[in-house]
Every structure is written in structure tokens, then in C-alpha cells.
mmCIF file of C-alpha atoms in Angstrom:
data_model
loop_
_atom_site.group_PDB
_atom_site.id
_atom_site.type_symbol
_atom_site.label_atom_id
_atom_site.label_comp_id
_atom_site.label_asym_id
_atom_site.label_seq_id
_atom_site.Cartn_x
_atom_site.Cartn_y
_atom_site.Cartn_z
ATOM 1 C CA UNK A 1 136.142 61.586 86.992
ATOM 2 C CA UNK A 2 134.841 63.842 89.393
ATOM 3 C CA UNK A 3 133.649 66.576 86.848
ATOM 4 C CA UNK A 4 131.687 63.777 85.450
ATOM 5 C CA UNK A 5 129.993 63.162 88.818
ATOM 6 C CA UNK A 6 129.641 66.892 89.244
ATOM 7 C CA UNK A 7 127.960 67.387 85.617
ATOM 8 C CA UNK A 8 125.519 64.032 86.035
ATOM 9 C CA UNK A 9 124.465 65.352 89.655
ATOM 10 C CA UNK A 10 123.699 68.758 87.743
ATOM 11 C CA UNK A 11 120.244 67.957 86.912
ATOM 12 C CA UNK A 12 119.199 67.779 90.352
ATOM 13 C CA UNK A 13 120.066 71.354 91.187
ATOM 14 C CA UNK A 14 118.472 72.622 88.227
ATOM 15 C CA UNK A 15 115.230 71.251 88.293
ATOM 16 C CA UNK A 16 115.144 71.238 92.212
ATOM 17 C CA UNK A 17 115.711 74.959 91.814
ATOM 18 C CA UNK A 18 112.751 75.783 89.346
ATOM 19 C CA UNK A 19 110.584 73.560 91.501
ATOM 20 C CA UNK A 20 111.457 75.469 94.840
ATOM 21 C CA UNK A 21 111.235 78.962 93.052
ATOM 22 C CA UNK A 22 107.752 77.326 91.903
ATOM 23 C CA UNK A 23 106.676 76.595 95.159
ATOM 24 C CA UNK A 24 107.770 80.188 96.347
ATOM 25 C CA UNK A 25 105.610 81.960 93.545
ATOM 26 C CA UNK A 26 102.873 79.620 94.132
ATOM 27 C CA UNK A 27 102.546 80.307 97.600
ATOM 28 C CA UNK A 28 103.622 84.199 97.261
ATOM 29 C CA UNK A 29 100.211 84.367 95.111
ATOM 30 C CA UNK A 30 98.162 82.223 98.016
ATOM 31 C CA UNK A 31 99.504 84.518 100.797
ATOM 32 C CA UNK A 32 98.388 87.920 98.481
ATOM 33 C CA UNK A 33 95.338 86.399 97.277
ATOM 34 C CA UNK A 34 94.350 85.715 101.108
ATOM 35 C CA UNK A 35 95.589 89.304 102.191
ATOM 36 C CA UNK A 36 93.635 90.899 99.691
ATOM 37 C CA UNK A 37 90.024 88.822 100.389
ATOM 38 C CA UNK A 38 90.635 89.897 104.366
ATOM 39 C CA UNK A 39 91.321 93.755 103.020
ATOM 40 C CA UNK A 40 88.108 93.294 101.380
ATOM 41 C CA UNK A 41 85.894 91.858 104.128
ATOM 42 C CA UNK A 42 87.495 94.496 106.440
ATOM 43 C CA UNK A 43 86.535 97.304 103.917
ATOM 44 C CA UNK A 44 89.972 98.926 105.399
ATOM 45 C CA UNK A 45 93.402 99.413 103.657
ATOM 46 C CA UNK A 46 96.244 101.053 105.645
ATOM 47 C CA UNK A 47 99.741 102.123 104.263
ATOM 48 C CA UNK A 48 101.444 98.758 105.765
ATOM 49 C CA UNK A 49 98.747 96.715 103.753
ATOM 50 C CA UNK A 50 99.988 98.346 100.500
ATOM 51 C CA UNK A 51 103.624 97.469 101.259
ATOM 52 C CA UNK A 52 102.839 93.829 102.262
ATOM 53 C CA UNK A 53 101.279 93.984 98.276
ATOM 54 C CA UNK A 54 104.309 95.350 97.243
ATOM 55 C CA UNK A 55 106.593 92.582 98.689
ATOM 56 C CA UNK A 56 104.477 90.203 97.399
ATOM 57 C CA UNK A 57 104.447 91.646 93.849
ATOM 58 C CA UNK A 58 108.432 91.948 94.025
ATOM 59 C CA UNK A 59 108.792 88.510 95.253
ATOM 60 C CA UNK A 60 107.265 87.645 92.210
ATOM 61 C CA UNK A 61 108.594 89.843 90.279
ATOM 62 C CA UNK A 62 111.872 88.274 91.579
ATOM 63 C CA UNK A 63 110.745 84.664 90.861
ATOM 64 C CA UNK A 64 110.219 85.966 87.245
ATOM 65 C CA UNK A 65 113.254 87.399 86.842
ATOM 66 C CA UNK A 66 114.984 84.270 88.147
ATOM 67 C CA UNK A 67 112.807 82.130 85.303
ATOM 68 C CA UNK A 68 113.881 84.515 82.384
ATOM 69 C CA UNK A 69 117.618 85.010 82.762
ATOM 70 C CA UNK A 70 118.094 82.031 85.500
ATOM 71 C CA UNK A 71 119.973 84.492 87.825
ATOM 72 C CA UNK A 72 118.499 86.229 90.657
ATOM 73 C CA UNK A 73 119.664 90.041 90.360
ATOM 74 C CA UNK A 74 121.080 90.774 94.071
ATOM 75 C CA UNK A 75 119.359 94.066 94.035
ATOM 76 C CA UNK A 76 115.829 92.668 93.808
ATOM 77 C CA UNK A 77 116.216 90.840 97.688
ATOM 78 C CA UNK A 78 118.157 94.136 98.948
ATOM 79 C CA UNK A 79 114.665 96.185 97.676
ATOM 80 C CA UNK A 80 112.250 93.547 98.928
ATOM 81 C CA UNK A 81 114.091 94.020 102.734
ATOM 82 C CA UNK A 82 113.991 97.651 102.285
ATOM 83 C CA UNK A 83 110.285 97.696 102.118
ATOM 84 C CA UNK A 84 109.977 95.166 104.828
ATOM 85 C CA UNK A 85 111.735 97.782 106.788
ATOM 86 C CA UNK A 86 109.680 100.383 105.383
ATOM 87 C CA UNK A 87 106.384 98.468 106.451
ATOM 88 C CA UNK A 88 108.054 97.722 109.929
ATOM 89 C CA UNK A 89 108.391 101.780 110.361
ATOM 90 C CA UNK A 90 104.990 102.429 109.038
ATOM 91 C CA UNK A 91 103.222 100.155 111.606
ATOM 92 C CA UNK A 92 105.249 100.069 114.339
ATOM 93 C CA UNK A 93 106.008 104.284 114.004
ATOM 94 C CA UNK A 94 103.442 105.625 116.902
ATOM 95 C CA UNK A 95 104.664 102.978 119.919
ATOM 96 C CA UNK A 96 108.219 102.263 118.985
ATOM 97 C CA UNK A 97 111.173 103.882 120.378
ATOM 98 C CA UNK A 98 113.168 106.497 118.480
ATOM 99 C CA UNK A 99 116.105 105.174 118.617
ATOM 100 C CA UNK A 100 114.741 101.927 117.037
ATOM 101 C CA UNK A 101 112.993 103.897 114.294
ATOM 102 C CA UNK A 102 116.389 105.569 113.871
ATOM 103 C CA UNK A 103 117.845 102.155 113.376
ATOM 104 C CA UNK A 104 115.481 101.124 111.335
ATOM 105 C CA UNK A 105 115.867 104.490 109.017
ATOM 106 C CA UNK A 106 119.616 103.483 109.105
ATOM 107 C CA UNK A 107 119.196 100.361 107.834
ATOM 108 C CA UNK A 108 117.129 100.955 104.849
ATOM 109 C CA UNK A 109 119.855 104.084 103.784
ATOM 110 C CA UNK A 110 122.765 101.475 104.260
ATOM 111 C CA UNK A 111 120.987 98.901 101.827
ATOM 112 C CA UNK A 112 119.626 101.803 99.486
ATOM 113 C CA UNK A 113 123.619 102.245 99.449
ATOM 114 C CA UNK A 114 124.213 98.342 98.822
ATOM 115 C CA UNK A 115 122.055 98.441 96.011
ATOM 116 C CA UNK A 116 123.125 101.315 94.247
ATOM 117 C CA UNK A 117 127.021 99.814 94.779
ATOM 118 C CA UNK A 118 125.637 96.385 93.186
ATOM 119 C CA UNK A 119 123.893 98.681 90.458
ATOM 120 C CA UNK A 120 126.724 100.072 89.403
ATOM 121 C CA UNK A 121 128.196 96.848 89.909
ATOM 122 C CA UNK A 122 126.164 95.004 87.284
ATOM 123 C CA UNK A 123 126.190 97.904 84.726
ATOM 124 C CA UNK A 124 130.301 97.230 84.928
ATOM 125 C CA UNK A 125 129.790 93.513 84.441
ATOM 126 C CA UNK A 126 127.737 94.269 81.226
ATOM 127 C CA UNK A 127 129.921 96.842 80.046
ATOM 128 C CA UNK A 128 132.944 94.210 80.059
ATOM 129 C CA UNK A 129 130.795 91.629 78.647
ATOM 130 C CA UNK A 130 129.745 93.727 75.475
ATOM 131 C CA UNK A 131 133.490 94.516 75.118
ATOM 132 C CA UNK A 132 134.935 91.618 75.328
ATOM 133 C CA UNK A 133 132.118 90.645 72.910
ATOM 134 C CA UNK A 134 133.228 92.895 70.682
ATOM 135 C CA UNK A 135 136.539 91.355 70.721
ATOM 136 C CA UNK A 136 135.564 88.556 70.501
ATOM 137 C CA UNK A 137 134.248 89.790 66.932
ATOM 138 C CA UNK A 138 136.895 91.171 65.856
ATOM 139 C CA UNK A 139 139.494 88.732 66.282
#
């Protein structure tokens, strides 16, 4: 009975997830367009602005990856966080406390290690899947 109810309600999760990601993608594009418009009006582009545009591109890439594979690779949010921390360092580097800059740089190092470990895990999982698939073909 419980499994039947779960299967019956699965569509709500499926479609609400797709809808929310479409909203996230649309709002990300809207924010990017507004920021590009402001950059054009100001006739000035700084490194922090470029990092922000990279963050928008990474968010759109994450939404696109979900629509293609129905899953979000865990490394993408980590990379977005690293880019956001880089932007923070660039924006506040002149007036920031040196210890705060070291902490932010340490966080980037920690996140890059986590992204590397997760990419190894994904690679190992794909290799295991290929091995299982070839074993199934043999049997």
C-alpha cells in the first residue's frame, strides 16, 4: 500500500523539481541580463563582475545538466562555491583582514579537494557500472 502511494505521488516530485529548476534557470538568465545591462551602462567591467557572470553560467550549466541527465553532479555546486569565494576575495582583498583572506583561500583549497574526491568517486562509479553492464551481457 505504501509503495503504491509513493509511486502515485512520485509525479508531484518529478514535475515540481522540473518547474523549480526552470524558474531558477529563468531567474538566473534575468539576473545575468540585468547585470550585463548595468555593465553596459557603466561602461566599466571589473574582475568581480566577470566572476559573477561565471557564477551565472555555472548555475545555468547545472540546470542544463539536470535536464540532460536527471541528476545534478555534486561537483557543480562545489565549483560554484569556489567561484563565489574567488569573487569575494577579489571584491574585498584591499580592505579585508589578512586572516579572513587566508580563511577564504583555505575554504577554496578544501572545496577543490572535495571536488577532486567527488570526481574520483563519480569516475569509479561509472567504471563499476560499465563492469556490471559487461557482466550482465556475458550472463
